Amino acid sequence: MTDKKSISSALAKRDKKEKYIIYFVGAAVLLFVLVGLKEISQSNPYLSAPAWFGFLGGIFTLWRFCKKQTENPFASIFRTLKDDYAFDRYITLQLFNIFYAIGQGLGVGAGFGFFVDWIHALISNSYLKGVYFSGFVVSLLSVVILRVTIEVYSIIYKAAIEFRDYMKAKK
């Protein structure tokens, strides 16, 4: 614990320019380690960077989503499924939240994996540079498209619920 405090206090004493240099060097070292691992694992097709980073990103964002909730979201979903026979409680918006958390992790993780593959293709002068960069862009755009799609569905869903309540009150 004292090591963590000493590192953070040492970093706090640095000015902004030095911090950016330290972060840049750390990110460059991490990227070169990942590219080196890609070079080593190129003979094994099961070590695809976009697939593994996408999978790990999906698990990580699902963990972050559950950690930020006051109640376990899966418990409330299962409780609604188990106890609601009159269909007066809905789980659709809760499921949208979970789908977005998983989709965000998959998209950002796969994008990072394609970025690592793209850097590796640049270093090794591979002919797949364009494919990997396109995969990077498509992965990040898929997160934006997923977000917009879920927001549109949730707006329509909420409007339908409000319209139903309005019609009930009108009778």
PDB file of C-alpha atoms in Angstrom:
ATOM      1  CA  MET A   1       0.000   0.000   0.000  1.00  0.00           C
ATOM      2  CA  THR A   2       2.871   2.370   0.698  1.00  0.00           C
ATOM      3  CA  ASP A   3       4.291   1.666  -2.769  1.00  0.00           C
ATOM      4  CA  LYS A   4       1.054   2.784  -4.375  1.00  0.00           C
ATOM      5  CA  LYS A   5       0.959   5.935  -2.261  1.00  0.00           C
ATOM      6  CA  SER A   6       4.581   6.731  -3.044  1.00  0.00           C
ATOM      7  CA  ILE A   7       4.040   6.265  -6.781  1.00  0.00           C
ATOM      8  CA  SER A   8       0.925   8.432  -6.821  1.00  0.00           C
ATOM      9  CA  SER A   9       2.541  11.084  -4.632  1.00  0.00           C
ATOM     10  CA  ALA A  10       5.623  11.086  -6.860  1.00  0.00           C
ATOM     11  CA  LEU A  11       3.374  11.499  -9.896  1.00  0.00           C
ATOM     12  CA  ALA A  12       1.420  14.273  -8.172  1.00  0.00           C
ATOM     13  CA  LYS A  13       4.609  16.304  -7.760  1.00  0.00           C
ATOM     14  CA  ARG A  14       5.172  16.355 -11.543  1.00  0.00           C
ATOM     15  CA  ASP A  15       3.871  19.100 -13.790  1.00  0.00           C
ATOM     16  CA  LYS A  16       1.483  18.421 -16.673  1.00  0.00           C
ATOM     17  CA  LYS A  17       4.175  18.155 -19.339  1.00  0.00           C
ATOM     18  CA  GLU A  18       6.119  15.534 -17.376  1.00  0.00           C
ATOM     19  CA  LYS A  19       2.934  13.558 -16.687  1.00  0.00           C
ATOM     20  CA  TYR A  20       2.062  13.473 -20.384  1.00  0.00           C
ATOM     21  CA  ILE A  21       5.568  12.258 -21.208  1.00  0.00           C
ATOM     22  CA  ILE A  22       5.328   9.519 -18.563  1.00  0.00           C
ATOM     23  CA  TYR A  23       1.901   8.415 -19.827  1.00  0.00           C
ATOM     24  CA  PHE A  24       3.065   8.468 -23.444  1.00  0.00           C
ATOM     25  CA  VAL A  25       6.141   6.372 -22.682  1.00  0.00           C
ATOM     26  CA  GLY A  26       4.023   3.911 -20.666  1.00  0.00           C
ATOM     27  CA  ALA A  27       1.491   3.588 -23.475  1.00  0.00           C
ATOM     28  CA  ALA A  28       4.266   3.133 -26.061  1.00  0.00           C
ATOM     29  CA  VAL A  29       5.919   0.402 -23.975  1.00  0.00           C
ATOM     30  CA  LEU A  30       2.559  -1.349 -23.542  1.00  0.00           C
ATOM     31  CA  LEU A  31       1.880  -1.135 -27.263  1.00  0.00           C
ATOM     32  CA  PHE A  32       5.299  -2.534 -28.155  1.00  0.00           C
ATOM     33  CA  VAL A  33       4.812  -5.396 -25.692  1.00  0.00           C
ATOM     34  CA  LEU A  34       1.458  -6.196 -27.287  1.00  0.00           C
ATOM     35  CA  VAL A  35       2.958  -6.018 -30.780  1.00  0.00           C
ATOM     36  CA  GLY A  36       5.768  -8.321 -29.620  1.00  0.00           C
ATOM     37  CA  LEU A  37       3.218 -10.785 -28.281  1.00  0.00           C
ATOM     38  CA  LYS A  38       1.413 -10.590 -31.619  1.00  0.00           C
ATOM     39  CA  GLU A  39       4.657 -11.416 -33.423  1.00  0.00           C
ATOM     40  CA  ILE A  40       5.292 -14.379 -31.139  1.00  0.00           C
ATOM     41  CA  SER A  41       1.747 -15.715 -31.362  1.00  0.00           C
ATOM     42  CA  GLN A  42       1.299 -15.275 -35.104  1.00  0.00           C
ATOM     43  CA  SER A  43       1.494 -19.016 -35.715  1.00  0.00           C
ATOM     44  CA  ASN A  44      -1.456 -19.672 -33.363  1.00  0.00           C
ATOM     45  CA  PRO A  45      -4.810 -18.551 -34.826  1.00  0.00           C
ATOM     46  CA  TYR A  46      -6.531 -18.803 -31.433  1.00  0.00           C
ATOM     47  CA  LEU A  47      -4.666 -15.758 -30.154  1.00  0.00           C
ATOM     48  CA  SER A  48      -6.509 -13.169 -32.237  1.00  0.00           C
ATOM     49  CA  ALA A  49      -6.095  -9.792 -30.567  1.00  0.00           C
ATOM     50  CA  PRO A  50      -9.493  -8.342 -31.534  1.00  0.00           C
ATOM     51  CA  ALA A  51     -11.348 -11.424 -30.293  1.00  0.00           C
ATOM     52  CA  TRP A  52      -9.524 -11.643 -26.973  1.00  0.00           C
ATOM     53  CA  PHE A  53      -9.576  -7.923 -26.271  1.00  0.00           C
ATOM     54  CA  GLY A  54     -13.243  -7.806 -27.261  1.00  0.00           C
ATOM     55  CA  PHE A  55     -14.058 -10.682 -24.912  1.00  0.00           C
ATOM     56  CA  LEU A  56     -12.044  -9.200 -22.045  1.00  0.00           C
ATOM     57  CA  GLY A  57     -13.505  -5.745 -22.706  1.00  0.00           C
ATOM     58  CA  GLY A  58     -17.049  -7.141 -22.609  1.00  0.00           C
ATOM     59  CA  ILE A  59     -16.395  -8.905 -19.294  1.00  0.00           C
ATOM     60  CA  PHE A  60     -14.701  -5.813 -17.851  1.00  0.00           C
ATOM     61  CA  THR A  61     -17.491  -3.399 -18.808  1.00  0.00           C
ATOM     62  CA  LEU A  62     -20.134  -5.810 -17.529  1.00  0.00           C
ATOM     63  CA  TRP A  63     -18.221  -5.945 -14.217  1.00  0.00           C
ATOM     64  CA  ARG A  64     -17.995  -2.128 -14.147  1.00  0.00           C
ATOM     65  CA  PHE A  65     -21.721  -1.856 -14.894  1.00  0.00           C
ATOM     66  CA  CYS A  66     -22.640  -4.228 -12.062  1.00  0.00           C
ATOM     67  CA  LYS A  67     -20.238  -2.484  -9.678  1.00  0.00           C
ATOM     68  CA  LYS A  68     -21.815   0.936 -10.314  1.00  0.00           C
ATOM     69  CA  GLN A  69     -25.371  -0.277  -9.650  1.00  0.00           C
ATOM     70  CA  THR A  70     -26.804  -0.001  -6.152  1.00  0.00           C
ATOM     71  CA  GLU A  71     -28.471  -3.383  -6.586  1.00  0.00           C
ATOM     72  CA  ASN A  72     -27.314  -6.311  -8.679  1.00  0.00           C
ATOM     73  CA  PRO A  73     -29.132  -5.756 -12.002  1.00  0.00           C
ATOM     74  CA  PHE A  74     -29.381  -9.481 -12.680  1.00  0.00           C
ATOM     75  CA  ALA A  75     -31.131 -10.048  -9.339  1.00  0.00           C
ATOM     76  CA  SER A  76     -33.850  -7.532 -10.162  1.00  0.00           C
ATOM     77  CA  ILE A  77     -34.284  -9.016 -13.660  1.00  0.00           C
ATOM     78  CA  PHE A  78     -34.613 -12.547 -12.310  1.00  0.00           C
ATOM     79  CA  ARG A  79     -36.950 -11.373  -9.552  1.00  0.00           C
ATOM     80  CA  THR A  80     -39.178  -9.706 -12.144  1.00  0.00           C
ATOM     81  CA  LEU A  81     -39.131 -12.807 -14.333  1.00  0.00           C
ATOM     82  CA  LYS A  82     -39.923 -15.028 -11.359  1.00  0.00           C
ATOM     83  CA  ASP A  83     -42.637 -12.996  -9.627  1.00  0.00           C
ATOM     84  CA  ASP A  84     -44.390 -10.817 -12.209  1.00  0.00           C
ATOM     85  CA  TYR A  85     -47.360 -12.662 -13.666  1.00  0.00           C
ATOM     86  CA  ALA A  86     -49.433  -9.560 -14.441  1.00  0.00           C
ATOM     87  CA  PHE A  87     -46.737  -7.929 -16.635  1.00  0.00           C
ATOM     88  CA  ASP A  88     -46.874  -4.667 -14.715  1.00  0.00           C
ATOM     89  CA  ARG A  89     -43.095  -4.442 -14.255  1.00  0.00           C
ATOM     90  CA  TYR A  90     -40.789  -4.326 -17.258  1.00  0.00           C
ATOM     91  CA  ILE A  91     -37.188  -5.440 -17.699  1.00  0.00           C
ATOM     92  CA  THR A  92     -36.617  -4.072 -21.185  1.00  0.00           C
ATOM     93  CA  LEU A  93     -34.717  -0.949 -20.126  1.00  0.00           C
ATOM     94  CA  GLN A  94     -32.593  -2.976 -17.693  1.00  0.00           C
ATOM     95  CA  LEU A  95     -31.719  -5.366 -20.511  1.00  0.00           C
ATOM     96  CA  PHE A  96     -30.840  -2.429 -22.767  1.00  0.00           C
ATOM     97  CA  ASN A  97     -28.370  -1.243 -20.115  1.00  0.00           C
ATOM     98  CA  ILE A  98     -26.738  -4.662 -19.927  1.00  0.00           C
ATOM     99  CA  PHE A  99     -26.640  -5.040 -23.736  1.00  0.00           C
ATOM    100  CA  TYR A 100     -24.988  -1.655 -24.065  1.00  0.00           C
ATOM    101  CA  ALA A 101     -22.404  -2.439 -21.385  1.00  0.00           C
ATOM    102  CA  ILE A 102     -21.452  -5.687 -23.103  1.00  0.00           C
ATOM    103  CA  GLY A 103     -21.535  -4.107 -26.578  1.00  0.00           C
ATOM    104  CA  GLN A 104     -19.401  -1.194 -25.469  1.00  0.00           C
ATOM    105  CA  GLY A 105     -16.772  -3.523 -24.049  1.00  0.00           C
ATOM    106  CA  LEU A 106     -16.803  -5.727 -27.138  1.00  0.00           C
ATOM    107  CA  GLY A 107     -16.497  -2.753 -29.491  1.00  0.00           C
ATOM    108  CA  VAL A 108     -13.782  -0.898 -27.622  1.00  0.00           C
ATOM    109  CA  GLY A 109     -11.850  -4.096 -26.864  1.00  0.00           C
ATOM    110  CA  ALA A 110     -12.020  -5.300 -30.461  1.00  0.00           C
ATOM    111  CA  GLY A 111     -11.052  -1.811 -31.623  1.00  0.00           C
ATOM    112  CA  PHE A 112      -7.992  -1.915 -29.379  1.00  0.00           C
ATOM    113  CA  GLY A 113      -7.151  -5.385 -30.708  1.00  0.00           C
ATOM    114  CA  PHE A 114      -7.437  -4.182 -34.313  1.00  0.00           C
ATOM    115  CA  PHE A 115      -5.278  -1.189 -33.386  1.00  0.00           C
ATOM    116  CA  VAL A 116      -2.575  -3.509 -32.039  1.00  0.00           C
ATOM    117  CA  ASP A 117      -2.826  -5.610 -35.203  1.00  0.00           C
ATOM    118  CA  TRP A 118      -2.605  -2.453 -37.319  1.00  0.00           C
ATOM    119  CA  ILE A 119       0.560  -1.324 -35.504  1.00  0.00           C
ATOM    120  CA  HIS A 120       1.993  -4.816 -35.990  1.00  0.00           C
ATOM    121  CA  ALA A 121       1.123  -4.669 -39.707  1.00  0.00           C
ATOM    122  CA  LEU A 122       2.838  -1.281 -39.993  1.00  0.00           C
ATOM    123  CA  ILE A 123       5.989  -2.588 -38.328  1.00  0.00           C
ATOM    124  CA  SER A 124       6.107  -5.856 -40.262  1.00  0.00           C
ATOM    125  CA  ASN A 125       5.051  -4.163 -43.547  1.00  0.00           C
ATOM    126  CA  SER A 126       2.082  -6.479 -43.985  1.00  0.00           C
ATOM    127  CA  TYR A 127      -0.467  -6.097 -46.746  1.00  0.00           C
ATOM    128  CA  LEU A 128      -3.344  -6.181 -44.187  1.00  0.00           C
ATOM    129  CA  LYS A 129      -2.804  -2.630 -42.897  1.00  0.00           C
ATOM    130  CA  GLY A 130      -6.035  -1.350 -44.430  1.00  0.00           C
ATOM    131  CA  VAL A 131      -8.069  -4.293 -43.159  1.00  0.00           C
ATOM    132  CA  TYR A 132      -6.893  -3.826 -39.590  1.00  0.00           C
ATOM    133  CA  PHE A 133      -7.431  -0.071 -39.664  1.00  0.00           C
ATOM    134  CA  SER A 134     -10.905  -0.578 -41.129  1.00  0.00           C
ATOM    135  CA  GLY A 135     -11.627  -3.083 -38.348  1.00  0.00           C
ATOM    136  CA  PHE A 136     -10.506  -0.495 -35.801  1.00  0.00           C
ATOM    137  CA  VAL A 137     -12.801   2.188 -37.234  1.00  0.00           C
ATOM    138  CA  VAL A 138     -15.769  -0.175 -37.656  1.00  0.00           C
ATOM    139  CA  SER A 139     -15.383  -1.446 -34.071  1.00  0.00           C
ATOM    140  CA  LEU A 140     -15.493   2.052 -32.632  1.00  0.00           C
ATOM    141  CA  LEU A 141     -18.345   3.109 -34.925  1.00  0.00           C
ATOM    142  CA  SER A 142     -20.319   0.039 -33.873  1.00  0.00           C
ATOM    143  CA  VAL A 143     -20.282   1.315 -30.281  1.00  0.00           C
ATOM    144  CA  VAL A 144     -21.736   4.640 -31.426  1.00  0.00           C
ATOM    145  CA  ILE A 145     -24.347   2.928 -33.625  1.00  0.00           C
ATOM    146  CA  LEU A 146     -25.292   0.582 -30.775  1.00  0.00           C
ATOM    147  CA  ARG A 147     -25.720   3.530 -28.413  1.00  0.00           C
ATOM    148  CA  VAL A 148     -27.899   5.493 -30.837  1.00  0.00           C
ATOM    149  CA  THR A 149     -30.006   2.425 -31.659  1.00  0.00           C
ATOM    150  CA  ILE A 150     -30.615   1.607 -28.006  1.00  0.00           C
ATOM    151  CA  GLU A 151     -31.454   5.252 -27.254  1.00  0.00           C
ATOM    152  CA  VAL A 152     -33.996   5.332 -30.092  1.00  0.00           C
ATOM    153  CA  TYR A 153     -35.580   2.092 -28.890  1.00  0.00           C
ATOM    154  CA  SER A 154     -35.701   3.340 -25.304  1.00  0.00           C
ATOM    155  CA  ILE A 155     -37.324   6.635 -26.370  1.00  0.00           C
ATOM    156  CA  ILE A 156     -39.966   4.748 -28.345  1.00  0.00           C
ATOM    157  CA  TYR A 157     -40.468   2.350 -25.446  1.00  0.00           C
ATOM    158  CA  LYS A 158     -40.863   5.145 -22.876  1.00  0.00           C
ATOM    159  CA  ALA A 159     -43.232   7.043 -25.183  1.00  0.00           C
ATOM    160  CA  ALA A 160     -45.371   3.924 -25.598  1.00  0.00           C
ATOM    161  CA  ILE A 161     -45.547   3.463 -21.823  1.00  0.00           C
ATOM    162  CA  GLU A 162     -46.499   7.111 -21.306  1.00  0.00           C
ATOM    163  CA  PHE A 163     -49.132   6.857 -24.054  1.00  0.00           C
ATOM    164  CA  ARG A 164     -50.566   3.743 -22.412  1.00  0.00           C
ATOM    165  CA  ASP A 165     -50.712   5.533 -19.041  1.00  0.00           C
ATOM    166  CA  TYR A 166     -52.361   8.530 -20.689  1.00  0.00           C
ATOM    167  CA  MET A 167     -54.986   6.327 -22.306  1.00  0.00           C
ATOM    168  CA  LYS A 168     -55.675   4.570 -18.994  1.00  0.00           C
ATOM    169  CA  ALA A 169     -56.095   7.913 -17.221  1.00  0.00           C
ATOM    170  CA  LYS A 170     -58.377   9.197 -19.975  1.00  0.00           C
ATOM    171  CA  LYS A 171     -60.856   6.350 -19.494  1.00  0.00           C
TER     172      LYS A 171
END
